[in-house]
Amino acid sequence: MAQHFLLSAASRTLSLRSIYKAGEDAAYQTFCEMRWPETNGEAVCPRCGNHETYTITTRRKFKCKGCAHQFSVTSGTIFASRKMDFVDLLAAICIIVNASKGVSMVQLSRDLDCQYKTAFVLAHKLREAMAEEIHTGEVLEGHIEIDGAYFGGHVRPANVKENRVDRRKKEHQTGKRRVVVALREREGRTLPFVAMNESEGVALANENVDRLATMSADEASHWDMLHNAWNVDRVNHSECYSDHGKHTNMAESYFSRLRRMVVGQHHHVSPQYLHQYANHAAWLEDNRRSDNGELAHRLVSNAMDAPVSRNWKGYWQRAA
């Protein structure tokens, strides 16, 4: 029997021990190489594009010889105004990519010896960087599976039986229940969206699926409208999960990872941030065959390419 890739030594090319053993300077050099790969880590002015810069070694900053602009390796990126050491940032990235079902922020704060809010904001910044790779604006092609799964909005039953209500009725709902609609290529990309109702997935498909593609969906009646634009395979889950190649198992695999992330690690996810966790699970699902060293370098590269976060920089709680 062949060994699963994730159980092999080839999947383990990065460890916390190697990160801390290499030290702060090596971590800093890694960020420089990911920020400026075309110059092998040599600084390039983000304002005028000049390749000639002075190095201010006492503050790990650079000064452009052309426009005299001072900047750092994280200026203008999602890590702008960061205070953590680069070795701790790289360690946090390693921990997050190693957790195939996500990691709780309490555990991350303990591993990094930082406050819970610091770990929470850092993780959401990294999820924004992951979203840059997930939501590229390119339409999905080939054979697409579409499905939805509901998260949140749990209503706890009353203690006494006489006080219990029908929690299925709208007047007894919390209003926090959301559905994640997933569009997934067979052996390709996963594109998640957060909506109020699963039927909104039809409009999402019209915007994000190529007209020459084919689709698979379950027996829900709102997917009937997909037949107006695509050749759609349907499978009735009350009878079977796969019918001679007609299935939505790839989308269900994504939901399995996301549900275990929400229920098993985070326990509760606010609908305000559900899209972040959905993108995180999609990124992990799409890159599940890559070793953890490749995942870490890809995430650092995404973070260096991502702009300054407008949701998680500064007094984000006050603004919210």
mmCIF file of C-alpha atoms in Angstrom:
data_model
loop_
_atom_site.group_PDB
_atom_site.id
_atom_site.type_symbol
_atom_site.label_atom_id
_atom_site.label_comp_id
_atom_site.label_asym_id
_atom_site.label_seq_id
_atom_site.Cartn_x
_atom_site.Cartn_y
_atom_site.Cartn_z
ATOM 1 C CA MET A 1 0.000 0.000 0.000
ATOM 2 C CA ALA A 2 1.410 3.387 -1.001
ATOM 3 C CA GLN A 3 2.200 5.848 1.774
ATOM 4 C CA HIS A 4 0.115 9.013 1.932
ATOM 5 C CA PHE A 5 2.068 12.135 0.998
ATOM 6 C CA LEU A 6 1.342 13.898 4.291
ATOM 7 C CA LEU A 7 2.842 10.935 6.167
ATOM 8 C CA SER A 8 6.098 11.023 4.192
ATOM 9 C CA ALA A 9 9.287 12.896 4.996
ATOM 10 C CA ALA A 10 8.899 14.860 1.754
ATOM 11 C CA SER A 11 5.979 16.789 3.272
ATOM 12 C CA ARG A 12 8.126 18.015 6.186
ATOM 13 C CA THR A 13 10.661 20.524 4.895
ATOM 14 C CA LEU A 14 10.272 23.199 7.581
ATOM 15 C CA SER A 15 10.115 23.083 11.374
ATOM 16 C CA LEU A 16 9.970 25.512 14.266
ATOM 17 C CA ARG A 17 13.321 24.212 15.452
ATOM 18 C CA SER A 18 15.002 25.142 12.173
ATOM 19 C CA ILE A 19 13.394 28.601 12.186
ATOM 20 C CA TYR A 20 14.586 29.510 15.674
ATOM 21 C CA LYS A 21 17.938 27.812 15.163
ATOM 22 C CA ALA A 22 18.591 29.959 12.077
ATOM 23 C CA GLY A 23 17.786 33.104 14.066
ATOM 24 C CA GLU A 24 16.415 36.576 13.467
ATOM 25 C CA ASP A 25 18.815 37.548 10.671
ATOM 26 C CA ALA A 26 17.943 34.526 8.565
ATOM 27 C CA ALA A 27 14.203 35.165 9.037
ATOM 28 C CA TYR A 28 14.692 38.808 8.048
ATOM 29 C CA GLN A 29 16.575 37.752 4.919
ATOM 30 C CA THR A 30 13.704 35.400 4.031
ATOM 31 C CA PHE A 31 11.229 38.291 4.161
ATOM 32 C CA CYS A 32 13.543 40.423 2.010
ATOM 33 C CA GLU A 33 13.823 37.685 -0.615
ATOM 34 C CA MET A 34 10.049 37.233 -0.700
ATOM 35 C CA ARG A 35 9.477 41.007 -0.931
ATOM 36 C CA TRP A 36 12.010 41.571 -3.718
ATOM 37 C CA PRO A 37 12.485 38.225 -5.503
ATOM 38 C CA GLU A 38 13.568 39.871 -8.765
ATOM 39 C CA THR A 39 16.661 41.373 -7.054
ATOM 40 C CA ASN A 40 17.361 38.398 -4.773
ATOM 41 C CA GLY A 41 16.439 40.360 -1.652
ATOM 42 C CA GLU A 42 18.058 43.669 -2.552
ATOM 43 C CA ALA A 43 15.793 46.572 -1.604
ATOM 44 C CA VAL A 44 13.764 48.396 -4.253
ATOM 45 C CA CYS A 45 12.076 51.705 -3.452
ATOM 46 C CA PRO A 46 8.288 51.186 -3.360
ATOM 47 C CA ARG A 47 7.692 54.851 -4.229
ATOM 48 C CA CYS A 48 9.867 55.444 -7.318
ATOM 49 C CA GLY A 49 11.120 51.933 -8.140
ATOM 50 C CA ASN A 50 14.815 52.878 -7.774
ATOM 51 C CA HIS A 51 17.141 49.921 -7.148
ATOM 52 C CA GLU A 52 19.842 52.050 -5.495
ATOM 53 C CA THR A 53 19.271 52.410 -1.764
ATOM 54 C CA TYR A 54 21.160 53.065 1.448
ATOM 55 C CA THR A 55 20.846 50.574 4.291
ATOM 56 C CA ILE A 56 20.077 51.975 7.750
ATOM 57 C CA THR A 57 21.354 48.997 9.723
ATOM 58 C CA THR A 58 20.470 50.348 13.170
ATOM 59 C CA ARG A 59 16.750 50.311 12.361
ATOM 60 C CA ARG A 60 16.604 47.712 9.566
ATOM 61 C CA LYS A 61 15.380 50.365 7.149
ATOM 62 C CA PHE A 62 16.350 51.568 3.704
ATOM 63 C CA LYS A 63 16.661 55.028 2.164
ATOM 64 C CA CYS A 64 16.201 55.566 -1.551
ATOM 65 C CA LYS A 65 19.081 57.362 -3.283
ATOM 66 C CA GLY A 66 16.667 58.875 -5.774
ATOM 67 C CA CYS A 67 13.711 60.248 -3.784
ATOM 68 C CA ALA A 68 15.139 59.935 -0.227
ATOM 69 C CA HIS A 69 12.097 57.874 0.831
ATOM 70 C CA GLN A 70 12.682 55.718 3.892
ATOM 71 C CA PHE A 71 11.030 52.324 4.029
ATOM 72 C CA SER A 72 11.357 48.854 5.512
ATOM 73 C CA VAL A 73 10.827 45.371 4.130
ATOM 74 C CA THR A 74 7.233 45.379 5.428
ATOM 75 C CA SER A 75 6.307 48.927 4.345
ATOM 76 C CA GLY A 76 3.157 48.910 2.228
ATOM 77 C CA THR A 77 2.490 45.221 2.911
ATOM 78 C CA ILE A 78 0.039 43.427 5.154
ATOM 79 C CA PHE A 79 2.725 43.398 7.885
ATOM 80 C CA ALA A 80 3.081 47.206 7.860
ATOM 81 C CA SER A 81 3.783 48.698 11.309
ATOM 82 C CA ARG A 82 4.524 45.262 12.708
ATOM 83 C CA LYS A 83 6.175 44.998 16.127
ATOM 84 C CA MET A 84 6.913 41.278 16.340
ATOM 85 C CA ASP A 85 10.354 39.949 15.476
ATOM 86 C CA PHE A 86 10.712 38.431 12.034
ATOM 87 C CA VAL A 87 11.582 35.051 13.520
ATOM 88 C CA ASP A 88 8.292 35.088 15.460
ATOM 89 C CA LEU A 89 6.351 36.082 12.334
ATOM 90 C CA LEU A 90 7.930 33.214 10.419
ATOM 91 C CA ALA A 91 7.199 30.844 13.306
ATOM 92 C CA ALA A 92 3.544 31.945 13.339
ATOM 93 C CA ILE A 93 3.305 31.256 9.603
ATOM 94 C CA CYS A 94 4.866 27.830 10.127
ATOM 95 C CA ILE A 95 2.347 26.984 12.871
ATOM 96 C CA ILE A 96 -0.614 28.102 10.763
ATOM 97 C CA VAL A 97 0.389 26.211 7.605
ATOM 98 C CA ASN A 98 1.200 23.090 9.632
ATOM 99 C CA ALA A 99 -2.329 23.026 11.086
ATOM 100 C CA SER A 100 -4.336 21.294 8.368
ATOM 101 C CA LYS A 101 -7.623 22.050 10.182
ATOM 102 C CA GLY A 102 -6.614 25.432 11.584
ATOM 103 C CA VAL A 103 -5.282 26.388 14.988
ATOM 104 C CA SER A 104 -7.031 28.190 17.830
ATOM 105 C CA MET A 105 -5.849 31.675 18.680
ATOM 106 C CA VAL A 106 -5.392 30.752 22.339
ATOM 107 C CA GLN A 107 -2.950 28.045 21.304
ATOM 108 C CA LEU A 108 -1.162 30.365 18.866
ATOM 109 C CA SER A 109 -0.813 33.075 21.525
ATOM 110 C CA ARG A 110 0.699 30.526 23.904
ATOM 111 C CA ASP A 111 3.101 29.203 21.290
ATOM 112 C CA LEU A 112 4.304 32.735 20.430
ATOM 113 C CA ASP A 113 4.061 34.061 24.001
ATOM 114 C CA CYS A 114 1.926 37.019 22.921
ATOM 115 C CA GLN A 115 -1.505 38.357 23.751
ATOM 116 C CA TYR A 116 -4.612 36.713 22.353
ATOM 117 C CA LYS A 117 -5.533 39.855 20.380
ATOM 118 C CA THR A 118 -2.075 39.916 18.789
ATOM 119 C CA ALA A 119 -2.439 36.329 17.602
ATOM 120 C CA PHE A 120 -6.025 36.970 16.460
ATOM 121 C CA VAL A 121 -5.107 39.999 14.323
ATOM 122 C CA LEU A 122 -1.969 38.337 12.943
ATOM 123 C CA ALA A 123 -3.885 35.241 11.859
ATOM 124 C CA HIS A 124 -6.579 37.310 10.144
ATOM 125 C CA LYS A 125 -3.924 39.309 8.300
ATOM 126 C CA LEU A 126 -2.491 36.046 7.019
ATOM 127 C CA ARG A 127 -5.978 34.942 5.966
ATOM 128 C CA GLU A 128 -6.281 38.147 3.956
ATOM 129 C CA ALA A 129 -3.006 37.216 2.258
ATOM 130 C CA MET A 130 -4.418 33.754 1.502
ATOM 131 C CA ALA A 131 -7.510 35.372 -0.020
ATOM 132 C CA GLU A 132 -5.292 37.153 -2.560
ATOM 133 C CA GLU A 133 -4.474 33.710 -3.972
ATOM 134 C CA ILE A 134 -8.033 32.371 -3.734
ATOM 135 C CA HIS A 135 -10.036 35.296 -5.168
ATOM 136 C CA THR A 136 -7.990 36.139 -8.246
ATOM 137 C CA GLY A 137 -10.896 37.290 -10.400
ATOM 138 C CA GLU A 138 -10.374 34.436 -12.891
ATOM 139 C CA VAL A 139 -13.440 32.390 -13.797
ATOM 140 C CA LEU A 140 -13.553 28.679 -13.044
ATOM 141 C CA GLU A 141 -13.205 26.273 -15.959
ATOM 142 C CA GLY A 142 -13.652 22.578 -16.643
ATOM 143 C CA HIS A 143 -16.092 20.674 -14.451
ATOM 144 C CA ILE A 144 -17.371 22.654 -11.470
ATOM 145 C CA GLU A 145 -19.086 21.365 -8.347
ATOM 146 C CA ILE A 146 -21.383 23.734 -6.460
ATOM 147 C CA ASP A 147 -22.810 23.227 -2.999
ATOM 148 C CA GLY A 148 -23.562 25.087 0.219
ATOM 149 C CA ALA A 149 -23.164 24.454 3.942
ATOM 150 C CA TYR A 150 -24.631 26.409 6.849
ATOM 151 C CA PHE A 151 -22.561 27.645 9.785
ATOM 152 C CA GLY A 152 -23.378 29.395 13.054
ATOM 153 C CA GLY A 153 -26.702 30.570 14.415
ATOM 154 C CA HIS A 154 -27.085 27.802 16.976
ATOM 155 C CA VAL A 155 -30.056 28.327 19.294
ATOM 156 C CA ARG A 156 -29.630 26.639 22.650
ATOM 157 C CA PRO A 157 -32.775 24.851 23.835
ATOM 158 C CA ALA A 158 -34.328 25.957 27.102
ATOM 159 C CA ASN A 159 -33.627 23.887 30.197
ATOM 160 C CA VAL A 160 -37.259 23.140 31.010
ATOM 161 C CA LYS A 161 -39.178 21.257 28.316
ATOM 162 C CA GLU A 162 -42.266 23.469 28.672
ATOM 163 C CA ASN A 163 -40.184 26.543 27.754
ATOM 164 C CA ARG A 164 -38.679 25.072 24.603
ATOM 165 C CA VAL A 165 -39.650 26.485 21.202
ATOM 166 C CA ASP A 166 -39.425 25.279 17.641
ATOM 167 C CA ARG A 167 -35.924 26.433 16.748
ATOM 168 C CA ARG A 168 -36.592 25.921 13.034
ATOM 169 C CA LYS A 169 -38.940 28.908 12.842
ATOM 170 C CA LYS A 170 -37.605 32.248 11.694
ATOM 171 C CA GLU A 171 -38.830 34.171 14.734
ATOM 172 C CA HIS A 172 -36.707 31.951 16.960
ATOM 173 C CA GLN A 173 -33.499 32.309 14.939
ATOM 174 C CA THR A 174 -30.549 34.447 16.049
ATOM 175 C CA GLY A 175 -29.932 36.005 12.624
ATOM 176 C CA LYS A 176 -26.301 34.867 12.731
ATOM 177 C CA ARG A 177 -26.682 31.797 10.548
ATOM 178 C CA ARG A 178 -24.796 32.005 7.252
ATOM 179 C CA VAL A 179 -24.196 29.687 4.342
ATOM 180 C CA VAL A 180 -20.839 29.157 2.656
ATOM 181 C CA VAL A 181 -21.341 28.513 -1.056
ATOM 182 C CA ALA A 182 -18.398 26.685 -2.597
ATOM 183 C CA LEU A 183 -17.585 26.515 -6.299
ATOM 184 C CA ARG A 184 -14.865 23.960 -6.866
ATOM 185 C CA GLU A 185 -13.106 22.721 -9.961
ATOM 186 C CA ARG A 186 -12.488 19.006 -10.115
ATOM 187 C CA GLU A 187 -8.790 18.735 -9.187
ATOM 188 C CA GLY A 188 -8.548 22.532 -9.258
ATOM 189 C CA ARG A 189 -9.394 25.745 -7.432
ATOM 190 C CA THR A 190 -11.915 26.259 -4.657
ATOM 191 C CA LEU A 191 -13.869 29.509 -4.594
ATOM 192 C CA PRO A 192 -15.937 30.123 -1.421
ATOM 193 C CA PHE A 193 -18.503 32.855 -0.746
ATOM 194 C CA VAL A 194 -20.587 33.708 2.323
ATOM 195 C CA ALA A 195 -24.300 34.360 1.777
ATOM 196 C CA MET A 196 -27.566 34.406 3.657
ATOM 197 C CA ASN A 197 -29.211 31.668 1.558
ATOM 198 C CA GLU A 198 -27.843 28.851 -0.551
ATOM 199 C CA SER A 199 -29.957 29.997 -3.515
ATOM 200 C CA GLU A 200 -27.641 33.010 -3.896
ATOM 201 C CA GLY A 201 -25.121 30.548 -5.310
ATOM 202 C CA VAL A 202 -26.852 30.728 -8.701
ATOM 203 C CA ALA A 203 -25.899 34.390 -9.115
ATOM 204 C CA LEU A 204 -22.379 33.616 -7.872
ATOM 205 C CA ALA A 205 -22.062 30.887 -10.486
ATOM 206 C CA ASN A 206 -23.148 33.314 -13.227
ATOM 207 C CA GLU A 207 -20.313 35.636 -12.236
ATOM 208 C CA ASN A 208 -17.521 33.135 -11.606
ATOM 209 C CA VAL A 209 -18.030 30.089 -13.880
ATOM 210 C CA ASP A 210 -17.055 29.922 -17.539
ATOM 211 C CA ARG A 211 -19.981 29.393 -19.934
ATOM 212 C CA LEU A 212 -18.216 26.446 -21.560
ATOM 213 C CA ALA A 213 -17.847 24.616 -18.249
ATOM 214 C CA THR A 214 -19.998 21.770 -16.957
ATOM 215 C CA MET A 215 -21.368 21.574 -13.432
ATOM 216 C CA SER A 216 -22.514 19.175 -10.737
ATOM 217 C CA ALA A 217 -25.056 19.973 -8.035
ATOM 218 C CA ASP A 218 -27.322 18.188 -5.569
ATOM 219 C CA GLU A 219 -31.103 17.858 -5.691
ATOM 220 C CA ALA A 220 -31.934 21.269 -4.131
ATOM 221 C CA SER A 221 -34.580 23.012 -6.245
ATOM 222 C CA HIS A 222 -32.764 26.361 -6.511
ATOM 223 C CA TRP A 223 -30.025 24.688 -8.558
ATOM 224 C CA ASP A 224 -32.617 24.079 -11.316
ATOM 225 C CA MET A 225 -31.808 27.549 -12.664
ATOM 226 C CA LEU A 226 -28.259 26.417 -13.462
ATOM 227 C CA HIS A 227 -29.626 24.358 -16.356
ATOM 228 C CA ASN A 228 -30.389 27.601 -18.228
ATOM 229 C CA ALA A 229 -26.679 28.269 -18.749
ATOM 230 C CA TRP A 230 -24.755 25.012 -18.208
ATOM 231 C CA ASN A 231 -24.939 21.281 -18.648
ATOM 232 C CA VAL A 232 -25.519 20.221 -15.018
ATOM 233 C CA ASP A 233 -25.249 16.759 -13.482
ATOM 234 C CA ARG A 234 -27.569 16.258 -10.503
ATOM 235 C CA VAL A 235 -27.295 13.748 -7.686
ATOM 236 C CA ASN A 236 -30.013 13.017 -5.133
ATOM 237 C CA HIS A 237 -28.244 12.658 -1.789
ATOM 238 C CA SER A 238 -31.284 10.994 -0.237
ATOM 239 C CA GLU A 239 -30.630 8.060 -2.564
ATOM 240 C CA CYS A 240 -26.859 8.067 -3.093
ATOM 241 C CA TYR A 241 -23.774 10.255 -2.800
ATOM 242 C CA SER A 242 -22.270 9.325 -6.154
ATOM 243 C CA ASP A 243 -24.085 8.114 -9.254
ATOM 244 C CA HIS A 244 -21.699 6.960 -12.005
ATOM 245 C CA GLY A 245 -19.458 10.015 -11.708
ATOM 246 C CA LYS A 246 -22.231 12.432 -10.784
ATOM 247 C CA HIS A 247 -21.316 13.798 -7.348
ATOM 248 C CA THR A 248 -20.293 16.853 -5.343
ATOM 249 C CA ASN A 249 -17.714 15.021 -3.238
ATOM 250 C CA MET A 250 -14.948 17.571 -3.903
ATOM 251 C CA ALA A 251 -17.094 20.390 -2.553
ATOM 252 C CA GLU A 252 -18.107 18.202 0.386
ATOM 253 C CA SER A 253 -14.424 17.523 1.083
ATOM 254 C CA TYR A 254 -13.857 21.254 1.382
ATOM 255 C CA PHE A 255 -16.829 21.633 3.729
ATOM 256 C CA SER A 256 -15.486 18.775 5.831
ATOM 257 C CA ARG A 257 -12.235 20.670 6.391
ATOM 258 C CA LEU A 258 -14.023 23.956 7.080
ATOM 259 C CA ARG A 259 -16.489 22.400 9.518
ATOM 260 C CA ARG A 260 -13.734 20.668 11.457
ATOM 261 C CA MET A 261 -11.861 23.965 11.546
ATOM 262 C CA VAL A 262 -14.860 25.850 12.925
ATOM 263 C CA VAL A 263 -16.182 23.179 15.303
ATOM 264 C CA GLY A 264 -12.969 21.479 16.341
ATOM 265 C CA GLN A 265 -10.567 24.419 16.660
ATOM 266 C CA HIS A 266 -12.337 27.760 16.856
ATOM 267 C CA HIS A 267 -15.622 26.465 18.359
ATOM 268 C CA HIS A 268 -17.376 29.721 17.407
ATOM 269 C CA VAL A 269 -16.942 31.929 14.358
ATOM 270 C CA SER A 270 -18.640 35.284 14.004
ATOM 271 C CA PRO A 271 -20.537 35.762 10.718
ATOM 272 C CA GLN A 272 -18.506 38.961 10.357
ATOM 273 C CA TYR A 273 -15.328 36.897 9.918
ATOM 274 C CA LEU A 274 -16.693 33.681 8.420
ATOM 275 C CA HIS A 275 -15.407 34.592 4.952
ATOM 276 C CA GLN A 276 -11.863 34.726 6.368
ATOM 277 C CA TYR A 277 -12.066 31.172 7.679
ATOM 278 C CA ALA A 278 -13.697 30.007 4.437
ATOM 279 C CA ASN A 279 -10.768 31.409 2.437
ATOM 280 C CA HIS A 280 -8.314 29.845 4.891
ATOM 281 C CA ALA A 281 -9.883 26.393 4.450
ATOM 282 C CA ALA A 282 -9.949 26.829 0.663
ATOM 283 C CA TRP A 283 -6.247 27.748 0.622
ATOM 284 C CA LEU A 284 -5.366 24.700 2.703
ATOM 285 C CA GLU A 285 -7.545 22.454 0.534
ATOM 286 C CA ASP A 286 -6.076 23.696 -2.754
ATOM 287 C CA ASN A 287 -2.472 23.347 -1.497
ATOM 288 C CA ARG A 288 -2.884 20.095 0.422
ATOM 289 C CA ARG A 289 -0.307 18.315 -1.764
ATOM 290 C CA SER A 290 2.482 20.846 -1.087
ATOM 291 C CA ASP A 291 5.114 20.394 1.618
ATOM 292 C CA ASN A 292 4.983 22.731 4.611
ATOM 293 C CA GLY A 293 8.131 24.593 3.563
ATOM 294 C CA GLU A 294 6.555 25.450 0.214
ATOM 295 C CA LEU A 295 3.353 26.512 1.988
ATOM 296 C CA ALA A 296 5.224 28.804 4.362
ATOM 297 C CA HIS A 297 7.223 30.475 1.592
ATOM 298 C CA ARG A 298 4.074 30.890 -0.495
ATOM 299 C CA LEU A 299 2.246 32.523 2.398
ATOM 300 C CA VAL A 300 5.170 34.870 3.111
ATOM 301 C CA SER A 301 5.241 35.799 -0.567
ATOM 302 C CA ASN A 302 1.489 36.447 -0.565
ATOM 303 C CA ALA A 303 1.831 38.614 2.556
ATOM 304 C CA MET A 304 4.628 40.626 0.955
ATOM 305 C CA ASP A 305 2.500 41.191 -2.167
ATOM 306 C CA ALA A 306 -0.724 41.987 -0.287
ATOM 307 C CA PRO A 307 -1.451 45.684 0.417
ATOM 308 C CA VAL A 308 -1.824 47.192 3.872
ATOM 309 C CA SER A 309 -4.861 45.705 5.576
ATOM 310 C CA ARG A 310 -7.659 48.246 5.991
ATOM 311 C CA ASN A 311 -9.576 45.936 8.309
ATOM 312 C CA TRP A 312 -6.806 44.874 10.678
ATOM 313 C CA LYS A 313 -4.407 47.813 10.871
ATOM 314 C CA GLY A 314 -4.581 50.499 13.521
ATOM 315 C CA TYR A 315 -7.514 50.773 15.903
ATOM 316 C CA TRP A 316 -9.557 48.192 14.052
ATOM 317 C CA GLN A 317 -11.913 47.476 16.952
ATOM 318 C CA ARG A 318 -12.675 51.156 17.443
ATOM 319 C CA ALA A 319 -13.356 51.613 13.724
ATOM 320 C CA ALA A 320 -15.639 48.595 13.699
#
